[in-house]
CSV table of C-alpha atoms in Angstrom, one decimal:
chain,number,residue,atom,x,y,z
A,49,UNK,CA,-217.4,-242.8,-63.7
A,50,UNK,CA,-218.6,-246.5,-63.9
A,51,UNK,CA,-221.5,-247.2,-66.4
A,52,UNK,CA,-223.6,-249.9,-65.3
A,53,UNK,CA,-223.5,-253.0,-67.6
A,54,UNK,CA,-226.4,-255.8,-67.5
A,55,UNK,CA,-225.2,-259.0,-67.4
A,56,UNK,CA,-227.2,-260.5,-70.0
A,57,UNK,CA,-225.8,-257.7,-72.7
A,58,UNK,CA,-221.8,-258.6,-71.9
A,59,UNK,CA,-222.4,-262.3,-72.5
A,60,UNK,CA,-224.3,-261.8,-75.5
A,61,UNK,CA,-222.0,-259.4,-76.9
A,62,UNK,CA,-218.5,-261.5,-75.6
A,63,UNK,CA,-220.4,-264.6,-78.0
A,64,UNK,CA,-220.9,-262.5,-80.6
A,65,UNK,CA,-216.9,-261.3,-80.5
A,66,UNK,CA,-215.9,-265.0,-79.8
A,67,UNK,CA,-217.7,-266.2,-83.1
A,68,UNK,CA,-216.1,-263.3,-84.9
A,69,UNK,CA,-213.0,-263.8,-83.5
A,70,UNK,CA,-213.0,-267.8,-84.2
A,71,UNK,CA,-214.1,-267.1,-87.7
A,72,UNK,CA,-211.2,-264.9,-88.4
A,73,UNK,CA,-208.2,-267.1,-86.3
A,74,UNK,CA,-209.9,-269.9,-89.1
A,75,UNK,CA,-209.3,-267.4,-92.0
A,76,UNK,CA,-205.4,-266.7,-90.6
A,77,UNK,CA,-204.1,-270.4,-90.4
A,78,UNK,CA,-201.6,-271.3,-92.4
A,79,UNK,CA,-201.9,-273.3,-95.8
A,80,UNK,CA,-200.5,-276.7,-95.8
A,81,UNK,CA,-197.8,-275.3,-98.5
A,82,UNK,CA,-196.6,-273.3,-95.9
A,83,UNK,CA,-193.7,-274.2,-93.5
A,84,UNK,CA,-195.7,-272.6,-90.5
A,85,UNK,CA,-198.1,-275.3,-91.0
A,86,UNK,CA,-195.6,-278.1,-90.7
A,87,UNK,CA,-194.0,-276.7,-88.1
A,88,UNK,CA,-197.2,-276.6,-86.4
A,89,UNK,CA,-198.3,-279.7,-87.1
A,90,UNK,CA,-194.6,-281.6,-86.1
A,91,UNK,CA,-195.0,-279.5,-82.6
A,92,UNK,CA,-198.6,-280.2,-82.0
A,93,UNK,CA,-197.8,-284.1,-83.0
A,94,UNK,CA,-194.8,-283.7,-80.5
A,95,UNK,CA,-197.0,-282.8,-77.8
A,96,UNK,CA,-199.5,-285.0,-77.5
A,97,UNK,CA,-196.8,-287.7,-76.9
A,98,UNK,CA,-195.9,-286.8,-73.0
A,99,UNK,CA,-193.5,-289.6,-72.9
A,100,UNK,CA,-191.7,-288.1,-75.9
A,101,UNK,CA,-192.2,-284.8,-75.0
A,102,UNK,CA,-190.4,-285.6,-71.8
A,103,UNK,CA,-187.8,-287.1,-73.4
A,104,UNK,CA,-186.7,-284.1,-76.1
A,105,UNK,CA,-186.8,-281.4,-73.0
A,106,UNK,CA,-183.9,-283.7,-71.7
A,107,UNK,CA,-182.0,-284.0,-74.6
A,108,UNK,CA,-182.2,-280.3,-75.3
A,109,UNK,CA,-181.5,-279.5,-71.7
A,110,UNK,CA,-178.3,-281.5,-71.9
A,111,UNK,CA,-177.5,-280.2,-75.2
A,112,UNK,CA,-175.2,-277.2,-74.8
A,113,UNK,CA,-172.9,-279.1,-72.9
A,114,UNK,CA,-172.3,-282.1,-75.3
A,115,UNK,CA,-169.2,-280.7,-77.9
A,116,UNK,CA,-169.2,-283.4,-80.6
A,117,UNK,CA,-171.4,-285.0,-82.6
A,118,UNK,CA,-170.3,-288.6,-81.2
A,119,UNK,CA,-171.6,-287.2,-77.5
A,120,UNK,CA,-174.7,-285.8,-79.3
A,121,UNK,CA,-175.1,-289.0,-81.5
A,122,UNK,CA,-175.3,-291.0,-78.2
A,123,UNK,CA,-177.1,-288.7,-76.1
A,124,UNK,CA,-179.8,-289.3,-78.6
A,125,UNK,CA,-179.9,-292.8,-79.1
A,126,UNK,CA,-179.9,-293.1,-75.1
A,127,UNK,CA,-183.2,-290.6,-75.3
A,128,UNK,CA,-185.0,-291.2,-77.9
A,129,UNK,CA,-184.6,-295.0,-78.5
A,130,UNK,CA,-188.2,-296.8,-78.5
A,131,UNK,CA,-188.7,-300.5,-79.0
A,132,UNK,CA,-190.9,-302.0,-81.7
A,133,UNK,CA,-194.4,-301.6,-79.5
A,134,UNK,CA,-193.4,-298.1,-78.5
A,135,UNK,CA,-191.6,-298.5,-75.5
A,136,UNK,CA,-188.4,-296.8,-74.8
A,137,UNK,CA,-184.8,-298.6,-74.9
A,138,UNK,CA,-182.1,-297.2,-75.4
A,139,UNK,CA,-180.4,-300.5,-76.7
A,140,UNK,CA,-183.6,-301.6,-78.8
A,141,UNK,CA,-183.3,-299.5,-82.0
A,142,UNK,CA,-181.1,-300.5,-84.5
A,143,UNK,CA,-180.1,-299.6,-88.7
A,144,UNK,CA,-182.2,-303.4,-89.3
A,145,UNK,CA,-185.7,-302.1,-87.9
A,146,UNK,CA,-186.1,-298.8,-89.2
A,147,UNK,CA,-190.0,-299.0,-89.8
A,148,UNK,CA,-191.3,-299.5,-86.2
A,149,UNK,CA,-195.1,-300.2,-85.8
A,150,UNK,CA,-197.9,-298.5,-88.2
A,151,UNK,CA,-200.5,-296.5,-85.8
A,152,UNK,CA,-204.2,-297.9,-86.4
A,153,UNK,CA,-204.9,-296.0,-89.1
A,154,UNK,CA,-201.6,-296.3,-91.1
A,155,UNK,CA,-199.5,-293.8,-90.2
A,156,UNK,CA,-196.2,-294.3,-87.9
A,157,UNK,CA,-196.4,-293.2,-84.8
A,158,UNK,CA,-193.6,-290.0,-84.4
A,159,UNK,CA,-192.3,-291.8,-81.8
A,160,UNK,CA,-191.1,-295.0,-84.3
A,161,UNK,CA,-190.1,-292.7,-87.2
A,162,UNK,CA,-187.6,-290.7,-84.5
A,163,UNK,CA,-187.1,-294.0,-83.4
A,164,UNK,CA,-185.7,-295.0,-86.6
A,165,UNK,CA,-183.8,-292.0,-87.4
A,166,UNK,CA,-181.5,-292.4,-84.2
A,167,UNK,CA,-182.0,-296.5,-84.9
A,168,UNK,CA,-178.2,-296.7,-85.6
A,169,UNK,CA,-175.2,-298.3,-84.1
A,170,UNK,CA,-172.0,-296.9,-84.5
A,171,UNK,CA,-172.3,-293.3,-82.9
A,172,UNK,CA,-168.9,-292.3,-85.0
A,173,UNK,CA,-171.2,-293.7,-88.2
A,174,UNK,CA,-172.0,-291.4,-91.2
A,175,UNK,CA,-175.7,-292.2,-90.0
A,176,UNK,CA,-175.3,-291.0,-86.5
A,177,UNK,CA,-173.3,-287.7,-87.6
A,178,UNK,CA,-175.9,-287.1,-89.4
A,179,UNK,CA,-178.4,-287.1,-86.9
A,180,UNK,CA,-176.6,-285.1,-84.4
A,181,UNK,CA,-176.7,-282.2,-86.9
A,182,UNK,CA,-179.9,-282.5,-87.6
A,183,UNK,CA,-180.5,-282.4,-83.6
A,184,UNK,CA,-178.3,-279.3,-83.2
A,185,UNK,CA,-179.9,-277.7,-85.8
A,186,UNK,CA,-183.4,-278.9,-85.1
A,187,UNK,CA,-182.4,-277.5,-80.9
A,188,UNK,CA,-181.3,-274.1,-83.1
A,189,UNK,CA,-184.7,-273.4,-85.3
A,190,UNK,CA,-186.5,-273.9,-82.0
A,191,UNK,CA,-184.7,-271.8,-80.0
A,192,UNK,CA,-185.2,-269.0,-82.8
A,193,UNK,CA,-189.2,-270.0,-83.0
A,194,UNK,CA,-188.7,-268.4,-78.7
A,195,UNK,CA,-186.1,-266.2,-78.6
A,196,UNK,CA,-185.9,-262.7,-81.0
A,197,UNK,CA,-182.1,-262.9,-80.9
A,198,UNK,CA,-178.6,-263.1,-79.1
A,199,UNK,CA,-178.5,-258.9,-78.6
A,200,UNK,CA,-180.4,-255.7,-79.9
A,201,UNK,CA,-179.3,-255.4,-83.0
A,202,UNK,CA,-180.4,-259.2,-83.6
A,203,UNK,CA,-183.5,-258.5,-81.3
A,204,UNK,CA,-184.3,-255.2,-83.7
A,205,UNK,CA,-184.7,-257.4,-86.7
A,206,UNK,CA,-187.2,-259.3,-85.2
A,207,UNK,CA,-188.9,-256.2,-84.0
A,208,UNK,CA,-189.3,-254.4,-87.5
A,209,UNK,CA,-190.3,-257.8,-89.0
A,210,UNK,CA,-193.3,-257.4,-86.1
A,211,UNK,CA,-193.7,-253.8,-87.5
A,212,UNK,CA,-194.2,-255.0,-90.6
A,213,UNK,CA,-196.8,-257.1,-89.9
A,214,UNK,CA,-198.6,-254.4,-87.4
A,215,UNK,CA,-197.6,-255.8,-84.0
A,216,UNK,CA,-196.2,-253.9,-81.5
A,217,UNK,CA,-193.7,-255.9,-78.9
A,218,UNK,CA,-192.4,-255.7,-75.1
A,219,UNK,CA,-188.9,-257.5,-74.9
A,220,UNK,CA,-187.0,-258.9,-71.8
A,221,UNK,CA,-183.7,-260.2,-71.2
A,222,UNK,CA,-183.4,-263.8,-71.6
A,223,UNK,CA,-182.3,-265.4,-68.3
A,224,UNK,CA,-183.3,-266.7,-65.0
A,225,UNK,CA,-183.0,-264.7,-61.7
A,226,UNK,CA,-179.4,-263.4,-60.8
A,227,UNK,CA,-177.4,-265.9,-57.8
A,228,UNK,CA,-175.0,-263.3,-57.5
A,229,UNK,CA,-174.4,-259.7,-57.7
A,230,UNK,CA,-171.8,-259.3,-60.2
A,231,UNK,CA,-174.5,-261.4,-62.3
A,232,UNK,CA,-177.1,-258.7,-61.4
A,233,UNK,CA,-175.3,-256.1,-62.3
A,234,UNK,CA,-174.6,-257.5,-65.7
A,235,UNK,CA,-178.3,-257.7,-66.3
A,236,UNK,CA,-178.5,-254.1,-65.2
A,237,UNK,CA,-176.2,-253.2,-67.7
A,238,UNK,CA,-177.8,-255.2,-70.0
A,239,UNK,CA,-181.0,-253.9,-69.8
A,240,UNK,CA,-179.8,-250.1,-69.7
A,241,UNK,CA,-178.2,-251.2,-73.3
A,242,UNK,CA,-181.4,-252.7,-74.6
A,243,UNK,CA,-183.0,-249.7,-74.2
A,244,UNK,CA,-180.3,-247.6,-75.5
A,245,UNK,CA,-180.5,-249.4,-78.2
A,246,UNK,CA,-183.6,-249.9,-79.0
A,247,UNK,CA,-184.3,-246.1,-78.9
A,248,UNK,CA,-181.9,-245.5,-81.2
A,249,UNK,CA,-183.0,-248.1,-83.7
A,250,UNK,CA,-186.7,-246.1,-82.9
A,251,UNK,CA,-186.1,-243.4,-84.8
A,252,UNK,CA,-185.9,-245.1,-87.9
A,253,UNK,CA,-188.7,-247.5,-87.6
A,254,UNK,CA,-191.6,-246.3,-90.1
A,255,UNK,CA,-195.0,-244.9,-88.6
A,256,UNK,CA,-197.8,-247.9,-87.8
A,257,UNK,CA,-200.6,-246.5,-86.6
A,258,UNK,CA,-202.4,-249.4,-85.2
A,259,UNK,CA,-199.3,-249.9,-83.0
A,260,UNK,CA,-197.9,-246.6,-82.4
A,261,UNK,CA,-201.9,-244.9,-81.6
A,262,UNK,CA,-204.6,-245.4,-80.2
A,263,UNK,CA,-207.4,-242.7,-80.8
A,264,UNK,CA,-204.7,-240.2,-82.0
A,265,UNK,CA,-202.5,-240.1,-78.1
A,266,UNK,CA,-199.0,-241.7,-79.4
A,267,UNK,CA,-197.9,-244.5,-77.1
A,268,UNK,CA,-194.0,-245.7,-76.8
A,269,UNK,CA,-192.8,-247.4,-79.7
A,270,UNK,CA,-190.1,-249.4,-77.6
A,271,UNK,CA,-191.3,-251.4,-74.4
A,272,UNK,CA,-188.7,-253.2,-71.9
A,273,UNK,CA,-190.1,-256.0,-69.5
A,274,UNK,CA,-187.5,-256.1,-66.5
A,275,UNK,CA,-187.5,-258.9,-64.4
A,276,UNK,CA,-186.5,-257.8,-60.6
A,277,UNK,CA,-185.0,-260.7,-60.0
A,278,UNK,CA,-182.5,-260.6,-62.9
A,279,UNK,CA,-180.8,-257.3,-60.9
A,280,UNK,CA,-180.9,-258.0,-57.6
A,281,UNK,CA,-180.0,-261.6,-56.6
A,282,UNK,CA,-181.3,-261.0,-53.2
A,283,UNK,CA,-184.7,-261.0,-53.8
A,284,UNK,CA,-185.9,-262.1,-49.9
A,285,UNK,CA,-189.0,-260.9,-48.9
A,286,UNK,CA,-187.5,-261.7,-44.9
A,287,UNK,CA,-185.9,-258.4,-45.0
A,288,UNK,CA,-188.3,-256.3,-47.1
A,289,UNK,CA,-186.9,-253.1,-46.4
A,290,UNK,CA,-183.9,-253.4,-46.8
A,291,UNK,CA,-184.3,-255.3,-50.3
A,292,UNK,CA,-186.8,-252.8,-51.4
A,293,UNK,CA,-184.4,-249.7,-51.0
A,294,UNK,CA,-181.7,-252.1,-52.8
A,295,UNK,CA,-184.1,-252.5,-55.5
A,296,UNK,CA,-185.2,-249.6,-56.2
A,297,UNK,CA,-181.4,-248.1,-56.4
A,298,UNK,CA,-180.9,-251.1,-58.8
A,299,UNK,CA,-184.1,-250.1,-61.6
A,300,UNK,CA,-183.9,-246.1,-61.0
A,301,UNK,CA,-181.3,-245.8,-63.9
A,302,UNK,CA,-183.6,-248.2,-66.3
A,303,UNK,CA,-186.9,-245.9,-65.3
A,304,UNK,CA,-184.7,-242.5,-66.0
A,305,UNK,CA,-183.3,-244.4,-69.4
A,306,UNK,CA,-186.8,-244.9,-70.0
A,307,UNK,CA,-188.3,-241.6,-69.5
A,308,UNK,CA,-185.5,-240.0,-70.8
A,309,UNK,CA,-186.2,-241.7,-74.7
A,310,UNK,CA,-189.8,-241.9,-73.8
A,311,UNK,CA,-189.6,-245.4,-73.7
A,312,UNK,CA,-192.4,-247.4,-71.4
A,313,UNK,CA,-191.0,-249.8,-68.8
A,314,UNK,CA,-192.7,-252.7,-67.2
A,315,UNK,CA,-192.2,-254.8,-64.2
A,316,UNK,CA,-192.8,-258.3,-64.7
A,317,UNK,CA,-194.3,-260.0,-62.2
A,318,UNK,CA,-192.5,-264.2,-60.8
A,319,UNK,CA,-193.3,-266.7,-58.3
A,320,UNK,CA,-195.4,-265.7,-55.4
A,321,UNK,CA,-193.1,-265.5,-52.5
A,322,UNK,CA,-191.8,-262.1,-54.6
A,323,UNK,CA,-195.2,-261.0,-55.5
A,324,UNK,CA,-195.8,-258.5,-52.7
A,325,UNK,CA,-192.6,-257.5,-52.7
A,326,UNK,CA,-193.2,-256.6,-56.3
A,327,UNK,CA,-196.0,-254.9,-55.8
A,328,UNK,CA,-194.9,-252.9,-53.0
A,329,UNK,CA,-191.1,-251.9,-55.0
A,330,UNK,CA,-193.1,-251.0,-57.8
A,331,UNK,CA,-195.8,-248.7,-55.8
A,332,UNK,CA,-193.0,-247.3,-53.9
A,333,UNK,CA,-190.8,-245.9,-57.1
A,334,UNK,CA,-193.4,-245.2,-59.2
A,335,UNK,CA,-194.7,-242.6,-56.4
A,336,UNK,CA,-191.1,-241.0,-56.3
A,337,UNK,CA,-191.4,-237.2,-57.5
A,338,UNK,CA,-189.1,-237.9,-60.6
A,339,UNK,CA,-191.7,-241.1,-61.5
A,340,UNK,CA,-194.6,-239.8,-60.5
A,341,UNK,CA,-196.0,-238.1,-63.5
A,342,UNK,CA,-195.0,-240.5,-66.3
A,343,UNK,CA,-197.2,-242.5,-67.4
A,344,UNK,CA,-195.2,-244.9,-69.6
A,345,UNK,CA,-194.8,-247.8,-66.5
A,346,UNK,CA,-196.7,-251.3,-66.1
A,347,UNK,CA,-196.8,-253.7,-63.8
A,348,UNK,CA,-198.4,-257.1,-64.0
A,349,UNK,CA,-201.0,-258.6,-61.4
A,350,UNK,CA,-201.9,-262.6,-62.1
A,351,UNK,CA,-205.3,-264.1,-62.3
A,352,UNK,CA,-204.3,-267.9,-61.1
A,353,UNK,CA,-203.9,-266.3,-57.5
A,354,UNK,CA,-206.1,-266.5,-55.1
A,355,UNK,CA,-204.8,-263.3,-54.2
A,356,UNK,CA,-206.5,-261.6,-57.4
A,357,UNK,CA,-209.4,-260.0,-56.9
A,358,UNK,CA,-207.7,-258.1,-53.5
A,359,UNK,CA,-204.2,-257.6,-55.6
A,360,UNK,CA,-206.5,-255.6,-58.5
A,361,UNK,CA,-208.6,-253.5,-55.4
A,362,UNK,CA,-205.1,-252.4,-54.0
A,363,UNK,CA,-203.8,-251.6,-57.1
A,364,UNK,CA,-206.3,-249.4,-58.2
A,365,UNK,CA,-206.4,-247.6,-55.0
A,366,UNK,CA,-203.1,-247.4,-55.2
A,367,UNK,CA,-203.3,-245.9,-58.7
A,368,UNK,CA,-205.5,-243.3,-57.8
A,369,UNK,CA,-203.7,-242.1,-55.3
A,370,UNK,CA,-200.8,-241.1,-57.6
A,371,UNK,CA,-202.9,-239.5,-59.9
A,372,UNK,CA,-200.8,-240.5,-63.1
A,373,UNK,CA,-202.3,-243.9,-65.2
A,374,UNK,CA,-200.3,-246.0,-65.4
A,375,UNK,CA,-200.7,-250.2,-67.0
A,376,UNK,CA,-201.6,-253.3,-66.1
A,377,UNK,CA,-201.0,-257.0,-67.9
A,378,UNK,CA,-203.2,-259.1,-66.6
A,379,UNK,CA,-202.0,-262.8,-67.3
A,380,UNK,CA,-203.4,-266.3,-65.5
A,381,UNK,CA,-199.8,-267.2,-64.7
A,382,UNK,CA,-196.9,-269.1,-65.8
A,383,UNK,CA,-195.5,-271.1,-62.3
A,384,UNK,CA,-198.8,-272.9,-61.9
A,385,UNK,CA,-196.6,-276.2,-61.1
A,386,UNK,CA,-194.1,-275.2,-59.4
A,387,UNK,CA,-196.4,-273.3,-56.9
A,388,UNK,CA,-198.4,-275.9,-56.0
A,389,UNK,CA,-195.9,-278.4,-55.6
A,390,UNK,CA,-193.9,-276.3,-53.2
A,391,UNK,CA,-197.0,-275.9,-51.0
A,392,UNK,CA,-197.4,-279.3,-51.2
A,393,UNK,CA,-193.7,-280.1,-50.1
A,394,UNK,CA,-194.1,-277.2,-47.6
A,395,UNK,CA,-197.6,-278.5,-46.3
A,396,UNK,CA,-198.8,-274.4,-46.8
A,397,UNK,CA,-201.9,-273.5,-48.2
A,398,UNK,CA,-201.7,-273.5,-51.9
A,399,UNK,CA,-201.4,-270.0,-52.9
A,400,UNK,CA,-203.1,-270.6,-56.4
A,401,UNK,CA,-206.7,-271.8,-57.9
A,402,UNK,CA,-206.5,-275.3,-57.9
A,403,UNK,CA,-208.9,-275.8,-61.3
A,404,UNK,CA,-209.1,-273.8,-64.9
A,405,UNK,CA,-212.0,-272.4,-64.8
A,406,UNK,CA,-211.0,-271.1,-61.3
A,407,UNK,CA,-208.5,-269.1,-62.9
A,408,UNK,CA,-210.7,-267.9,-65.9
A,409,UNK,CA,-213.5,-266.9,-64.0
A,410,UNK,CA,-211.1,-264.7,-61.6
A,411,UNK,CA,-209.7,-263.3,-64.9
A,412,UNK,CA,-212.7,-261.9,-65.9
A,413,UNK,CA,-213.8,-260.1,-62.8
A,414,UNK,CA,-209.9,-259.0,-62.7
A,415,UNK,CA,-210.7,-257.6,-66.3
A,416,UNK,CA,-214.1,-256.0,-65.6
A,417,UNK,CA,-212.1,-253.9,-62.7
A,418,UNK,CA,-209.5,-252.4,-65.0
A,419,UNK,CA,-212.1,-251.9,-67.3
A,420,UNK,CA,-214.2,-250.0,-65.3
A,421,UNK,CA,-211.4,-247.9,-63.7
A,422,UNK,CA,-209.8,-247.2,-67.1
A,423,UNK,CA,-209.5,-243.2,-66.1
A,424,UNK,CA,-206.9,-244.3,-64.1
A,425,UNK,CA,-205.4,-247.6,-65.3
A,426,UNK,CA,-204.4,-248.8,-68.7
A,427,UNK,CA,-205.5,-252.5,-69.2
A,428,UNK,CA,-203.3,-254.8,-71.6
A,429,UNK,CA,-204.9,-258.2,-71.7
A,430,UNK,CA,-202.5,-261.3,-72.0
A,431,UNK,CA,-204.3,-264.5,-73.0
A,432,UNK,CA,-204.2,-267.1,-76.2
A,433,UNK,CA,-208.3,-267.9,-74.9
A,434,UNK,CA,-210.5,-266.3,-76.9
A,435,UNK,CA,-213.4,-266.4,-74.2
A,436,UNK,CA,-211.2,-264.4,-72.1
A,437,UNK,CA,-210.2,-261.7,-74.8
A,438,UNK,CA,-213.5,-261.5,-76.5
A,439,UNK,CA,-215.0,-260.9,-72.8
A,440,UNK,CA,-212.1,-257.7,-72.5
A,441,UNK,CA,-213.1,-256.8,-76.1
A,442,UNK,CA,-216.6,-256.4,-75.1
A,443,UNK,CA,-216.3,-255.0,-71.9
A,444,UNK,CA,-213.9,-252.3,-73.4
A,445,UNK,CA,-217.0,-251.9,-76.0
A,446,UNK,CA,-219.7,-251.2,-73.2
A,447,UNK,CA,-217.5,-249.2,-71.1
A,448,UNK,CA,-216.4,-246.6,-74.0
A,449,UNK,CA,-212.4,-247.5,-73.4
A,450,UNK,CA,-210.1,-245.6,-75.1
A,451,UNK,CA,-208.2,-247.5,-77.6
A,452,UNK,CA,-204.6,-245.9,-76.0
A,453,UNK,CA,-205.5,-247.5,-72.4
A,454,UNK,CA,-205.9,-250.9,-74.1
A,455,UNK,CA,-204.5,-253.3,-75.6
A,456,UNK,CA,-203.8,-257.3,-76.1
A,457,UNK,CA,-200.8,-259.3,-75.7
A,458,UNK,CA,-199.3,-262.6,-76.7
A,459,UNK,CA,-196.3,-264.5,-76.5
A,460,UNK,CA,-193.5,-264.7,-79.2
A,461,UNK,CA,-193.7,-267.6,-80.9
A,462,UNK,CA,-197.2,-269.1,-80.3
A,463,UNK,CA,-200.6,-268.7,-81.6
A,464,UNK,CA,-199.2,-266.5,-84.9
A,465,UNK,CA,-202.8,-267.3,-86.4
A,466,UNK,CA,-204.3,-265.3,-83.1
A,467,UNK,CA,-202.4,-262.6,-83.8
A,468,UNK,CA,-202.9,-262.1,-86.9
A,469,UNK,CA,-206.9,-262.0,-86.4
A,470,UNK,CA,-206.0,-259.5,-83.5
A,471,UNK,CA,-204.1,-257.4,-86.7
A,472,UNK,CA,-207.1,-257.9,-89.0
A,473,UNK,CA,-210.0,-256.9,-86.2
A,474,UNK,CA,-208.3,-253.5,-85.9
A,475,UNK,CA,-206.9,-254.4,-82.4
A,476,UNK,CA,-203.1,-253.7,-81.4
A,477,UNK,CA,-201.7,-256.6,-79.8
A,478,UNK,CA,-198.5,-256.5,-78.3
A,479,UNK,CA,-196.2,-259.3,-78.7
A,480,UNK,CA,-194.2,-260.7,-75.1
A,481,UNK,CA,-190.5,-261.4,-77.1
């Protein structure tokens, strides 16, 4: 049953949150002893230099296949060479200018001190050795900052060291979609492992009730985010049926895996040429008799469509229909770029808001339908903006939701100072890793 909420009431009460909420990310930041800070600092420096920025994701993308420090050595001199007023050549830095220009107030720009450090000539040098280590390495920590680890038992540490600190976790399979069949059935395999594993590993993890309960109902202590396209490379919505009875074949064994440790397994959600094909693989199995009744599944529905508010209707029809709850992550969206470029190429309507606060605004109507259907749907709420979690916090306030159909997620490796005020507000936020 919905209760009617005035308008007036949820935007005082989502302020209110928001202040609290500000107040306590504030009291979560890191000291400036601390190496999270510098870390922090270097990446946020980093970013604001496009140019730069730019030129790292090159280097690192060409990284793994350069074997010796001379190819490294090189390969960074060639990227990351700027001249004295900040322009980049690759011929302009040299051992006899290793200052660069002082920014306006002082300080050298990043972009002259990197200059500098790769400012040498011999790539076989002592200097140049150097710095390719210092590269590979540097490639390595941030890789580490993004990734929980090469396999479970790597992946587990990370987990209990998220335990320990009262945040629960959903873990994928790093990797991009499948091109060929034996490849998708190595990510089958893969996954089945993970959750094997990770089961196993279960049973020893201590108790955390803000993670493992909500209002006394026990909810999965291991969650698996499957990416369709990782086990079936032939993800073509042109021949729907036939792909959808492939697919389903294909994640059967990792729902069974699932429900046979108790385990909860969500569907991630991609690019939008595979989102109704999602949607309708996911509808489909999860009605199956053996599926039906657990209620330990997720899908994900994304707020930077256009397609939004009518993808959240359907689903909660759908939902109702099978009579089991079962979760949503509501996210804005992570192929903003690459979807409206290709309908640019492609001269087709642009299948997502064009503007931010497009985006936010169908958010929170997105949210405020979960919320109000919460007897049948489970609402986990993925967002670094505090508008847009203090407005879930408060509509899950007005509308009495139970603490075990709701929840907040965040990604591995950003916003740690978020999280933490999640931990400290009495809120269980699950981690994205």
């Amino acid at each position: 049953m919905q209760t009617r909420i005035r308008e007036r009431e949820l935007a005082k009460l989502t302020h209110r949150i928001g202040d609290a909420f500000f107040d306590t990310v504030e009291s979560c930041q890191p000291h400036v002893l601390q190496a999270e800070w510098w870390h922090d600092w270097l990446m946020n420096q980093w970013m604001r230099d496009e140019e730069l920025k730019v030129q790292t994701f090159r280097l690192i993308d060409a990284l793994p296949a350069l074997r010796s420090d001379e190819e490294i050595a090189r390969h960074l001199r060639e990227y990351l060479s700027f001249t004295r007023d900040g322009q980049r050549d690759a011929h302009a830095a040299s051992a006899d200018s290793p200052g660069g220009v002082q920014a306006a107030n002082g300080e050298p720009p990043l972009r002259n001190l990197i200059a500098a450090a790769v400012g040498f000539r011999n790539p076989r040098g002592l200097w140049a050795r150097c710095a390719a280590r210092a590269a590979r390495s540097a490639a390595i920590r941030m890789a580490r900052t993004f990734i929980a680890g090469r396999d479970p038992d790597e992946a587990e540490q990370t987990i209990r060291a998220m335990r320990n600190r009262q945040l629960a976790f959903t873990i994928d399979v790093l990797g991009e979609a499948a091109v060929s069949e034996s490849e998708a059935e190595a990510y089958q395999r893969t996954y089945l492992h993970l959750i094997n594993e990770l089961c196993r590993h279960a049973e020893s993890w201590p108790h955390e009730p803000l993670t493992d309960l909500g209002d006394g109902v026990p909810i999965p202590k291991v969650n698996v985010s499957v990416k369709l396209t990782s086990i079936y490379s032939k993800l073509d919505p042109i021949a729907a049926d036939a792909v959808c009875a492939a697919v389903k074949d294909r994640l059967r064994p990792l729902l069974r895996a699932g429900m046979r440790h108790g385990a909860h397994i969500h569907i991630d959600m991609e690019h939008y040429a595979v989102k109704d094909l999602t949607l309708r693989i996911c509808r489909e199995v999860f009605c199956e008799s053996e599926f039906r009744d657990y209620p330990h599944f997720g899908i994900v529905l994304q707020a930077y469509l256009k397609d939004g508010d009518r993808d959240v209707a359907d689903t909660v029809e759908w939902v109702r229909r099978r009579g089991t709850p079962i979760w949503v992550r509501l996210v804005k969206g992570a192929y903003w770029d690459t979807e409206t470029v290709l309908a640019r190429q492609r001269h087709w309507p642009c299948p997502v808001w064009e503007q931010k606060w497009q985006s936010d605004a169908c958010y929170e109507r997105m949210t405020r339908v979960l919320l109000e259907n919460h007897e049948h749907i489970c609402g986990a709420f993925a967002s670094h903006n505090i508008r847009s979690l203090s407005h879930a916090l408060a509509l899950r306030q007005l509308l009495d939701v139970p603490r075990h159909r709701f929840e907040l997620q965040m990604l591995y490796g950003m916003g740690d100072p978020l999280k933490r005020a999640c931990v400290r507000m009495g809120e269980r936020c699950r981690v994205y890793t």
